[in-house]
Every structure is written in C-alpha cells, then in structure tokens.
Tab-separated table of C-alpha atoms in Angstrom:
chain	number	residue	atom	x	y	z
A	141	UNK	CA	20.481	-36.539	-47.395
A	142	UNK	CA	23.315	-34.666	-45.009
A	143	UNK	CA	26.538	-37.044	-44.513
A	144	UNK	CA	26.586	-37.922	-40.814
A	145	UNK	CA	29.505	-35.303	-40.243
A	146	UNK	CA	27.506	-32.330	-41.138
A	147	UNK	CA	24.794	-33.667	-38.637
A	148	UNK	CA	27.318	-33.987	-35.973
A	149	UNK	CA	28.682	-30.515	-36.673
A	150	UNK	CA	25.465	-28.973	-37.085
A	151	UNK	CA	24.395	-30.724	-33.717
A	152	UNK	CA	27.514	-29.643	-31.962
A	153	UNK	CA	26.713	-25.893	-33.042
A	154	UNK	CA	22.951	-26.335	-32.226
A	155	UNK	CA	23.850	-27.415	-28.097
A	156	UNK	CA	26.883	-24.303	-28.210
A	157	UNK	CA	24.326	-22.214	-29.178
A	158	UNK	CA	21.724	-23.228	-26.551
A	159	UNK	CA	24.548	-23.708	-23.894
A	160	UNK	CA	25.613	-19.806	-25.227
A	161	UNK	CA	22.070	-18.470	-25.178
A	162	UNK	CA	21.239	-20.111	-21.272
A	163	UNK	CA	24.615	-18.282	-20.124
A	164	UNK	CA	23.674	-14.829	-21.043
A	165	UNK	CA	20.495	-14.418	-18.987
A	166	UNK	CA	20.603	-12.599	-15.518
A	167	UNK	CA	20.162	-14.705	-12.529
A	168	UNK	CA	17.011	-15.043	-10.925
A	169	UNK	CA	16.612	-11.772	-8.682
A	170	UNK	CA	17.190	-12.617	-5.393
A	171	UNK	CA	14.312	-12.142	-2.858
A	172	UNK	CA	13.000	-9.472	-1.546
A	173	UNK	CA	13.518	-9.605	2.420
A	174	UNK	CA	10.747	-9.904	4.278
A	175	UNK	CA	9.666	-6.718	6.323
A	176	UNK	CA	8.214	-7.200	9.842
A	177	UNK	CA	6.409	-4.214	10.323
A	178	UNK	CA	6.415	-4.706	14.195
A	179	UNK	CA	9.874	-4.991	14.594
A	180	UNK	CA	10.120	-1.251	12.528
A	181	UNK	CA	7.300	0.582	13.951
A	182	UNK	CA	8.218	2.532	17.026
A	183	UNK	CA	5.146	2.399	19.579
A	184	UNK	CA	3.124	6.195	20.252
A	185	UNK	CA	1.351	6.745	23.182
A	186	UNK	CA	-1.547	4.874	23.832
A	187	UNK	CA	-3.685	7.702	24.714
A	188	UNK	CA	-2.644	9.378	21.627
A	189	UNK	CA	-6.032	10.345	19.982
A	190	UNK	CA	-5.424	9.525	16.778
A	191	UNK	CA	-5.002	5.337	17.623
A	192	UNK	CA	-8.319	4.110	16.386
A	193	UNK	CA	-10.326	3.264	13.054
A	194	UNK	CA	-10.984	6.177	11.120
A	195	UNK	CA	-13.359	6.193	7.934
A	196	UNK	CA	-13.576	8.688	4.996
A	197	UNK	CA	-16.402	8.452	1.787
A	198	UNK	CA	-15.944	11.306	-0.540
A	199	UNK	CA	-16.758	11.727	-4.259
A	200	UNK	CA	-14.004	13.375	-6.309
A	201	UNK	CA	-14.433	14.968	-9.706
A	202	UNK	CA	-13.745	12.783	-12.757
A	203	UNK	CA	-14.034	9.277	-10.312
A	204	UNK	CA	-17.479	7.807	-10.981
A	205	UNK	CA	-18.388	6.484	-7.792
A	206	UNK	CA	-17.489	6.961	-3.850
A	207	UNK	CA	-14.180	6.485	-2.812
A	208	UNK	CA	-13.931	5.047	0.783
A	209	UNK	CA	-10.988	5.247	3.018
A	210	UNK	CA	-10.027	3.536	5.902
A	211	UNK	CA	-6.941	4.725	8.126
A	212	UNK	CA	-6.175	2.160	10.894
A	213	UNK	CA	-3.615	3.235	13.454
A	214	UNK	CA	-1.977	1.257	16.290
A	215	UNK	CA	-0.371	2.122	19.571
A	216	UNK	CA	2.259	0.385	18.101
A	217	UNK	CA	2.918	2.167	15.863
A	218	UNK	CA	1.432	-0.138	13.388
A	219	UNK	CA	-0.798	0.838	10.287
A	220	UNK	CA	-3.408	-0.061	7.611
A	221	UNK	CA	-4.189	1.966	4.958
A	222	UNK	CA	-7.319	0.599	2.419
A	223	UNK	CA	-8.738	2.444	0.003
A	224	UNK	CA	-11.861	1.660	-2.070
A	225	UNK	CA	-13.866	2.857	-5.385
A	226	UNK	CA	-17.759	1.750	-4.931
A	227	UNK	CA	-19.493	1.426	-8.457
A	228	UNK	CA	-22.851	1.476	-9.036
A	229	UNK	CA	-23.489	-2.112	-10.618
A	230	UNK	CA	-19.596	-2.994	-10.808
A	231	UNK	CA	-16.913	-4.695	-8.067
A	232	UNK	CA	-15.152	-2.612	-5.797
A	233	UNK	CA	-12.114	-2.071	-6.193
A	234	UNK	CA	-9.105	-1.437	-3.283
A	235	UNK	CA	-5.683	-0.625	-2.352
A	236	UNK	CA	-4.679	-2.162	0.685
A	237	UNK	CA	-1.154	-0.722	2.711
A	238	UNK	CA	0.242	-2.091	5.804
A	239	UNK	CA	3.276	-0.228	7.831
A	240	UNK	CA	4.065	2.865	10.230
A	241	UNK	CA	2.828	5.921	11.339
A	242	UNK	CA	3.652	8.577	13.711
A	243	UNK	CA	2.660	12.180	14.245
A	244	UNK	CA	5.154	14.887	13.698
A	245	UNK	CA	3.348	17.895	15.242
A	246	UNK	CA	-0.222	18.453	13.816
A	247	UNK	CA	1.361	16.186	10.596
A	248	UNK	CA	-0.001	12.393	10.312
A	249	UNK	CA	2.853	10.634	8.520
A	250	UNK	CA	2.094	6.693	6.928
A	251	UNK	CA	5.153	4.792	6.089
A	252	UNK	CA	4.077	2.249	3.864
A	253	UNK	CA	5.992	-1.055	3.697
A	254	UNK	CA	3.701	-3.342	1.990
A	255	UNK	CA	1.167	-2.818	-0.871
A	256	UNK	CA	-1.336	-5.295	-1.736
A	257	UNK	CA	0.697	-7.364	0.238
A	258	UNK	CA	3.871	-7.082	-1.712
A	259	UNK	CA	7.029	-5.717	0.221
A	260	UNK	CA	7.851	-2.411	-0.890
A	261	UNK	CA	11.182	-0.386	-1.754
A	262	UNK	CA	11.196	1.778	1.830
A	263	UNK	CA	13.214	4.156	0.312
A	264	UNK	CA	11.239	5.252	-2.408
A	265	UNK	CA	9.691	8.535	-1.490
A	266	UNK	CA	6.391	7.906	-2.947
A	267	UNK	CA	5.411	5.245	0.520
A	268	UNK	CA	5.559	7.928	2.615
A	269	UNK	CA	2.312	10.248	3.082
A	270	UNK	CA	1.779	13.365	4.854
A	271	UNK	CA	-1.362	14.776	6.054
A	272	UNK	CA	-1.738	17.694	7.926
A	273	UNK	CA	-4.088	17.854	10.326
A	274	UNK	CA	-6.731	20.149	10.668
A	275	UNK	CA	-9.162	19.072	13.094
A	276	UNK	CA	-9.257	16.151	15.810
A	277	UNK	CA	-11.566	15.049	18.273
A	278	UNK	CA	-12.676	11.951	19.816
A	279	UNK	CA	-14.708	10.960	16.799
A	280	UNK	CA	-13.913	12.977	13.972
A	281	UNK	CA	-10.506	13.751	12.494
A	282	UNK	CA	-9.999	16.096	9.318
A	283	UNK	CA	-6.572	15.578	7.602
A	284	UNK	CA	-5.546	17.153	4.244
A	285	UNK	CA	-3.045	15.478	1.816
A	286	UNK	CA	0.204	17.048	0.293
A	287	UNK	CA	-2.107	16.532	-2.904
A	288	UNK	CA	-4.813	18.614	-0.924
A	289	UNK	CA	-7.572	15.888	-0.890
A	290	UNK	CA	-9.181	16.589	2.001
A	291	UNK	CA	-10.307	13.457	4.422
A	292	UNK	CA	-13.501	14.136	6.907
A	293	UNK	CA	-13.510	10.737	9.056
A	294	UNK	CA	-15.124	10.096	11.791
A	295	UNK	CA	-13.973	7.048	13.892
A	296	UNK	CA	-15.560	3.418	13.676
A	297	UNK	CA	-15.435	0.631	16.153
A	298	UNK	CA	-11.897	-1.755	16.351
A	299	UNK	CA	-11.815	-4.080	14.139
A	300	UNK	CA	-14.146	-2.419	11.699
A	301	UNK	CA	-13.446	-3.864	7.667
A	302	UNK	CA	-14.650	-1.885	4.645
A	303	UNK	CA	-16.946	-4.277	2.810
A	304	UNK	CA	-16.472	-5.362	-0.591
C-alpha cells in the first residue's frame, strides 16, 4: 500500500499533467466566413447567350461509365457547376459547385466559391476554370478546358436537375 503522501503527490502530478497536456493544443479554428455568392457575382447581360442550362454526356478513356455535366449560368452572374459519373449497376456519383462566372472574350471563366456545399479558399487557383469557347448558338455551346476536355452541350429547359 502507497502512504497517503505519495497519492497526493502522484495525484497532484497526474492533474499538472492533464492541465499541461489541455494547454498545448491549438484553438479551435475559427470559422470559415460565410460567402454570399450574390453579393460577389457581378450581373452580365441578360441577353448574353450563354445564360441558360447547358448539358454535356461524354465518355472519357479510363472512366467506366458516362460522365454528365451540367453548367448553369445566371444573369447574375451566378453559377452551378454539377458533375456526374453514371455506372452501370452502381450510384452516381457528383460534384456539385456554386459561384461566378463571366465571359472574358470567347473565354467562359467559373469562379467557384463553394464545393459540395463547403466554402472554399477563393484564392486558391485551382476554383477558377477556363474554357475557351469554340462554338455558340442558341442551343448548343462547345467549350474546351485548359485540360483540353472538350464539352458539346446543348441547352436544357430552366430549372432542369441531373438525376441521380
């Protein structure tokens, strides 16, 4: 059996050490701030031809299955930007992006500031996409990444959802 001193002292060394182990973690990180992608985007004309639903489905070598593509963009400046792999016999599965876009030229740029619904660092080079355009008419627009994937849409009616 321990005298009662030594179970005092080895109490008092047990709490410094828990009291010394709490006081060396970070804080919490604070949170992100919240983004309001309507008070960001700047508003393009409303006759601009590219406002509108536009849908992709390509296949692309080494991807079993047909990758779908939705580009949504608003007059105000306001996008959406889902992709989705379709499986035979498995779930889809999607990437959803919310933020800006605006045309620089015959260049579509998307400046994504959520993902999945999570805010996003804006600064981070890898949110913003470029896609040159190649062809546009009232229901068909051809735009080709700076990774050269090529995207044939044609347009689809407002409000139009990919399904899962």
């Amino acid at each position: 059996m321990m005298p009662l001193r030594m179970l005092r002292g080895l109490g008092v060394i047990i709490v410094g050490g828990v009291v010394a182990a709490c006081g060396s973690f970070p804080p919490p990180p604070a949170p992100a701030p919240e983004t309001d992608p309507t008070q960001v985007c700047q508003p393009v004309a409303a006759e601009d031809p590219l406002v509108g639903n536009w849908l992709s489905k390509r296949s692309q070598k080494g991807v079993v299955g047909e990758l779908r593509t939705l580009f949504t963009l608003q007059a105000d400046g306001r996008m959406l930007y889902t992709e989705q792999l379709k499986r035979p016999r498995q779930p889809s599965q999607g990437l959803s992006e919310s933020g800006c876009w605006w045309r620089d030229g015959d260049v579509l740029v998307l400046k994504t500031l959520e993902s999945n619904g999570v805010p996003v660092d804006a600064d981070d080079p890898i949110y913003t996409n470029t896609y040159a355009i190649s062809h546009s008419s009232t229901d068909k627009l051809r735009l080709r990444g700076s990774d050269g994937i090529e995207h044939s849409t044609e347009r689809t009616s407002q409000g139009y959802r990919l399904p899962f």
